[in-house]
């Protein structure tokens, strides 16, 4: 393929006729890019909206199966080869990182814009003119959307829950939206720092997934949850009240040096002594721990040696100390922040002031069998973090619940960043389309023509929503246009009733940031695809 | 009888007409490839890698495209090289230089076909290039004395450079960023001090210039998140136990307590090292290698901010901007130069936490944080910004400025034409050809914008026949416009470099009359 491309590049083009074929090749490349990108958009189109359907992705490499409705996840697994199609996948990723939700919308909008662009191109308009018009349109569109939006206060919990449930309604777990939406809102609000009210770090919310139960059993825990069992080989405690917790980064096991070492045993009595020494060594450590009043140990995972041995577990159990081992190093920061304690890297540094305090640490068994987690609740001076324990009856549901919850959390975060709400259900898109259409009439030249075409392109969202819900898309979109022309800017598609209603009254709302970032990102991506006139194969 | 073969089996040679033909074709193909990226309405290319990952780059930068091409044609390689040199020397004009060289060769081909000796063409081209350069020299404007005007010149140059790139929509914003950054350098061309950080998310408009230095790392647990008046030790040292670096080294002991003692000794060594480091009187320690849990805790106890695993680039820049030295032994605290800055704090950009050093020793240092929708956008934005920064830093040194939009080419073409009329002999044909090649640049700019190039260039020529004309192609309105009024400027240094290196490259290729491709070296193991 490389050879073919190089050969094509070396063909000289000096005469007039050859220049003609040259431009033809460029058009071909542009059309190829556009159709590849549209194919990607069509792949996710049917998952849009509350009645959108899911996709099953089976991965060839490890035969794993994912069922999802989340645009970003689907595209992430698509792995297209065509460069323009890849750009659309990236587009959905950017929307995921910018707003967290609307990952399907952004790709569908981009696909529709591209379709209209290709008809503009075929009518002989220069790509850069289209690209400039698109840029103007996107700026205007953001203005229109901002004008449509309704401000929201963080204290208005109801509105926040509404927008979170709008996001959840299109997912597999939609029937649990009444449970998950308030949960997402509470989780985000609990980590907002009053000093920096505009910033939410979603890393302060830890999602722990545990198989078993149903999504109904999902709960928010004010404290910490470990998806681990308590290490209690020798009948140690599994429940500690009034806990003094230490996070340690060393191991309670026989000493091991970094330099290679071997103990040479020459007779039986020596062996006896070594065993005794080992016991004393561990006992000494545990005594030091016990002296500070510590009764819960969280031990960081080490690749070099065992965190605990049977022997040390036995002594720890005797000292009534609860042990959780194999805590990942990445989690240490979160844990110390939550417990308001400091990690301890050496037994010599084990001091009372480095401990964290909690009312209760216990191992909770979830249903029967292996399902056990460790919960730490009632933490004194708890940091601004929170944990959500997600349950699900099988791995697929569990994963999808995790993704949906992430989307819902993102939606709430968007509202914290930019405190405006906008109607859902296709209302903003059809209003955009109407106002942009009106605006295009006052523009001059090609620009007006392009803007008009983009205005039409935006109707794809209500059209797809209706189509996915099994309604007659043409009838619905025309009706919707009609209502908006009469000034009902909040009229949208009510998928449940299958008709057009005031969508704000139906509590279908979404954050402004999701809509604006979808429009901005989609246009930016389309402009980039339009400006490409050649694909060069390189090393 | 002629000798059958002089060369080895696999070697081939092409002579005379054929050789020249091959070079012309190769060079022109390359020029045609990048031609469409020229000018504010130039198009982009997708570079699809055949290597692992099939990564995709979208770019408008001539040097980037050419750098990554597979090229077999020797003449084409010459063009790629001049584009690279242009990139290193002045940073911008990488496409123009290739296009101009291509056009010069296209004209030369016609002359060669009409039986003019290549050497005559070369001497004609030389005369023409001299005349063109002098024409530019007469027209340059130098506003170095007037700070206000000089700054506006820089802004114009930056905007002109950026207008052909992805940043064109926000060119004013970025031009300001670039000018501010370059002005901070105070005349040095050391672009190292300007750090560019790319963070996906947000839009291009959210990019900003930050005074100070930003490190994309985390602060250790339990350590202060904010330090005022920081004394920084930048180091590259292993923070785990000092090991004997002899293979198979091991200790033999006969009891468990001895092992414990060794372990304690190891810990003790670490502790001593940390104590030595703390002994430098620092409150911030930055290491290129990992800092393990134990030293991290010791640092936290001493209230020192420790940053681990900063990459090579990171610590070198840090040492540069804070005025410190990279240390790897800590026995002589007095000989180690510490870095200083006023404030270290943790900031958030998008979703990520970064460490911000402000009030650094070296005042020139600054960071440009780029935000954008995707990695493609960010990478291309970085390349564009880099071009602008290069051009600006060159202009700060050589402050002569020209107008843009095809204006310099028209000025040159006019003087070259005049020269052609005065010159007797065949050379004049070559000089005339040179002027035609120069005119090709405005023609291509107009063509790329989808305008009627023949009409526009003819109009421009008529305009330029008047004295003191500022006419150039206004791509936005699609007509001939006043470049001074539109604020389209270019650096003289860029134009001069384009003119001279394109002429030189064309000359070099013209001189060729034989191409010998050497036999590939045989691999020993194939025997």
PDB file of N, CA, C and O in Angstrom, chain A residues 38 84 101 110 124 141 152 174 181 184 193-194 225 258 264 281 305 310 332 339 342 349 354 364 374 415 478 481 490:
ATOM      1  N   UNK A  38     -19.258   9.122   8.642  1.00  0.00           N
ATOM      2  CA  UNK A  38     -20.706   8.950   8.788  1.00  0.00           C
ATOM      3  C   UNK A  38     -21.056   7.517   9.162  1.00  0.00           C
ATOM      4  O   UNK A  38     -22.018   7.274   9.895  1.00  0.00           O
ATOM      5  N   UNK A  84     -10.207   9.222   9.310  1.00  0.00           N
ATOM      6  CA  UNK A  84     -11.289  10.145   9.637  1.00  0.00           C
ATOM      7  C   UNK A  84     -12.229   9.505  10.659  1.00  0.00           C
ATOM      8  O   UNK A  84     -12.736  10.171  11.561  1.00  0.00           O
ATOM      9  N   UNK A 101     -21.102  13.310  29.522  1.00  0.00           N
ATOM     10  CA  UNK A 101     -22.342  12.789  28.959  1.00  0.00           C
ATOM     11  C   UNK A 101     -22.484  13.358  27.548  1.00  0.00           C
ATOM     12  O   UNK A 101     -21.747  14.243  27.155  1.00  0.00           O
ATOM     13  N   UNK A 110     -22.089  15.344  14.594  1.00  0.00           N
ATOM     14  CA  UNK A 110     -20.970  15.459  13.653  1.00  0.00           C
ATOM     15  C   UNK A 110     -21.289  14.723  12.356  1.00  0.00           C
ATOM     16  O   UNK A 110     -21.035  15.234  11.259  1.00  0.00           O
ATOM     17  N   UNK A 124     -20.208  22.761  -5.076  1.00  0.00           N
ATOM     18  CA  UNK A 124     -19.090  23.584  -5.527  1.00  0.00           C
ATOM     19  C   UNK A 124     -18.660  24.673  -4.574  1.00  0.00           C
ATOM     20  O   UNK A 124     -18.015  25.634  -4.979  1.00  0.00           O
ATOM     21  N   UNK A 141     -24.641  29.354  17.885  1.00  0.00           N
ATOM     22  CA  UNK A 141     -25.433  28.303  18.524  1.00  0.00           C
ATOM     23  C   UNK A 141     -25.234  28.331  20.035  1.00  0.00           C
ATOM     24  O   UNK A 141     -26.195  28.192  20.803  1.00  0.00           O
ATOM     25  N   UNK A 152     -29.461  27.547  37.744  1.00  0.00           N
ATOM     26  CA  UNK A 152     -29.840  26.605  38.784  1.00  0.00           C
ATOM     27  C   UNK A 152     -28.900  26.808  39.978  1.00  0.00           C
ATOM     28  O   UNK A 152     -27.731  27.148  39.806  1.00  0.00           O
ATOM     29  N   UNK A 174     -32.055   2.319  33.529  1.00  0.00           N
ATOM     30  CA  UNK A 174     -32.987   3.440  33.652  1.00  0.00           C
ATOM     31  C   UNK A 174     -34.049   3.216  34.733  1.00  0.00           C
ATOM     32  O   UNK A 174     -34.489   4.162  35.368  1.00  0.00           O
ATOM     33  N   UNK A 181     -30.038   8.600  40.676  1.00  0.00           N
ATOM     34  CA  UNK A 181     -29.912  10.040  40.462  1.00  0.00           C
ATOM     35  C   UNK A 181     -29.663  10.792  41.773  1.00  0.00           C
ATOM     36  O   UNK A 181     -28.697  11.558  41.859  1.00  0.00           O
ATOM     37  N   UNK A 184     -26.150  10.103  42.924  1.00  0.00           N
ATOM     38  CA  UNK A 184     -25.096  10.823  42.211  1.00  0.00           C
ATOM     39  C   UNK A 184     -25.022  12.257  42.694  1.00  0.00           C
ATOM     40  O   UNK A 184     -23.934  12.810  42.911  1.00  0.00           O
ATOM     41  N   UNK A 193     -15.841  21.403  47.586  1.00  0.00           N
ATOM     42  CA  UNK A 193     -15.131  22.157  48.609  1.00  0.00           C
ATOM     43  C   UNK A 193     -15.729  23.564  48.674  1.00  0.00           C
ATOM     44  O   UNK A 193     -15.735  24.259  47.670  1.00  0.00           O
ATOM     45  N   UNK A 194     -16.221  23.981  49.834  1.00  0.00           N
ATOM     46  CA  UNK A 194     -16.849  25.304  49.900  1.00  0.00           C
ATOM     47  C   UNK A 194     -15.877  26.417  49.499  1.00  0.00           C
ATOM     48  O   UNK A 194     -16.300  27.480  49.050  1.00  0.00           O
ATOM     49  N   UNK A 225     -14.971   1.912  51.540  1.00  0.00           N
ATOM     50  CA  UNK A 225     -15.356   0.525  51.322  1.00  0.00           C
ATOM     51  C   UNK A 225     -14.203  -0.161  50.602  1.00  0.00           C
ATOM     52  O   UNK A 225     -13.640   0.389  49.649  1.00  0.00           O
ATOM     53  N   UNK A 258      17.154  -5.812  50.984  1.00  0.00           N
ATOM     54  CA  UNK A 258      17.169  -5.599  49.540  1.00  0.00           C
ATOM     55  C   UNK A 258      18.301  -6.370  48.896  1.00  0.00           C
ATOM     56  O   UNK A 258      18.210  -6.826  47.769  1.00  0.00           O
ATOM     57  N   UNK A 264      22.409 -19.339  57.066  1.00  0.00           N
ATOM     58  CA  UNK A 264      23.014 -20.661  57.055  1.00  0.00           C
ATOM     59  C   UNK A 264      22.765 -21.327  58.405  1.00  0.00           C
ATOM     60  O   UNK A 264      23.100 -20.784  59.459  1.00  0.00           O
ATOM     61  N   UNK A 281      10.608 -11.172  66.620  1.00  0.00           N
ATOM     62  CA  UNK A 281      10.671 -10.006  65.733  1.00  0.00           C
ATOM     63  C   UNK A 281       9.262  -9.499  65.438  1.00  0.00           C
ATOM     64  O   UNK A 281       8.954  -8.321  65.571  1.00  0.00           O
ATOM     65  N   UNK A 305       7.451  -8.833  49.130  1.00  0.00           N
ATOM     66  CA  UNK A 305       7.274  -9.836  50.185  1.00  0.00           C
ATOM     67  C   UNK A 305       5.822  -9.848  50.661  1.00  0.00           C
ATOM     68  O   UNK A 305       5.047  -8.946  50.359  1.00  0.00           O
ATOM     69  N   UNK A 310       1.056 -16.155  58.280  1.00  0.00           N
ATOM     70  CA  UNK A 310       0.133 -16.813  59.201  1.00  0.00           C
ATOM     71  C   UNK A 310       0.479 -16.489  60.643  1.00  0.00           C
ATOM     72  O   UNK A 310      -0.383 -16.240  61.482  1.00  0.00           O
ATOM     73  N   UNK A 332      -3.716   4.756  48.191  1.00  0.00           N
ATOM     74  CA  UNK A 332      -3.264   5.265  49.482  1.00  0.00           C
ATOM     75  C   UNK A 332      -3.640   6.734  49.668  1.00  0.00           C
ATOM     76  O   UNK A 332      -4.117   7.137  50.726  1.00  0.00           O
ATOM     77  N   UNK A 339      -9.437   9.320  55.570  1.00  0.00           N
ATOM     78  CA  UNK A 339      -9.314   9.027  57.002  1.00  0.00           C
ATOM     79  C   UNK A 339      -8.637  10.156  57.758  1.00  0.00           C
ATOM     80  O   UNK A 339      -8.580  10.126  58.986  1.00  0.00           O
ATOM     81  N   UNK A 342      -1.977   9.881  58.159  1.00  0.00           N
ATOM     82  CA  UNK A 342      -0.768   9.866  57.344  1.00  0.00           C
ATOM     83  C   UNK A 342      -0.312   8.424  57.150  1.00  0.00           C
ATOM     84  O   UNK A 342      -0.430   7.618  58.072  1.00  0.00           O
ATOM     85  N   UNK A 349       8.271   4.784  62.979  1.00  0.00           N
ATOM     86  CA  UNK A 349       7.506   6.031  62.884  1.00  0.00           C
ATOM     87  C   UNK A 349       6.063   5.863  63.337  1.00  0.00           C
ATOM     88  O   UNK A 349       5.247   6.738  63.123  1.00  0.00           O
ATOM     89  N   UNK A 354      -0.399   9.834  63.820  1.00  0.00           N
ATOM     90  CA  UNK A 354      -0.564   9.463  62.419  1.00  0.00           C
ATOM     91  C   UNK A 354      -1.784   8.582  62.187  1.00  0.00           C
ATOM     92  O   UNK A 354      -2.063   8.189  61.056  1.00  0.00           O
ATOM     93  N   UNK A 364     -18.661  -6.651  56.180  1.00  0.00           N
ATOM     94  CA  UNK A 364     -20.081  -6.872  55.938  1.00  0.00           C
ATOM     95  C   UNK A 364     -20.194  -7.954  54.879  1.00  0.00           C
ATOM     96  O   UNK A 364     -19.522  -7.881  53.851  1.00  0.00           O
ATOM     97  N   UNK A 374     -15.278  -4.663  53.295  1.00  0.00           N
ATOM     98  CA  UNK A 374     -14.947  -4.029  54.566  1.00  0.00           C
ATOM     99  C   UNK A 374     -15.420  -2.589  54.499  1.00  0.00           C
ATOM    100  O   UNK A 374     -15.116  -1.886  53.538  1.00  0.00           O
ATOM    101  N   UNK A 415     -22.985  20.708  36.168  1.00  0.00           N
ATOM    102  CA  UNK A 415     -23.856  21.718  36.761  1.00  0.00           C
ATOM    103  C   UNK A 415     -23.120  22.504  37.834  1.00  0.00           C
ATOM    104  O   UNK A 415     -23.403  23.682  38.048  1.00  0.00           O
ATOM    105  N   UNK A 478     -41.933  17.739  12.261  1.00  0.00           N
ATOM    106  CA  UNK A 478     -42.714  18.850  11.703  1.00  0.00           C
ATOM    107  C   UNK A 478     -43.550  19.496  12.797  1.00  0.00           C
ATOM    108  O   UNK A 478     -43.608  20.724  12.905  1.00  0.00           O
ATOM    109  N   UNK A 481     -41.354  21.547  15.018  1.00  0.00           N
ATOM    110  CA  UNK A 481     -40.985  22.807  14.366  1.00  0.00           C
ATOM    111  C   UNK A 481     -42.117  23.806  14.490  1.00  0.00           C
ATOM    112  O   UNK A 481     -41.911  24.971  14.800  1.00  0.00           O
ATOM    113  N   UNK A 490     -39.688  25.498  24.777  1.00  0.00           N
ATOM    114  CA  UNK A 490     -39.352  24.312  25.559  1.00  0.00           C
ATOM    115  C   UNK A 490     -40.130  23.072  25.136  1.00  0.00           C
ATOM    116  O   UNK A 490     -40.131  22.073  25.838  1.00  0.00           O
TER     117      UNK A 490
END
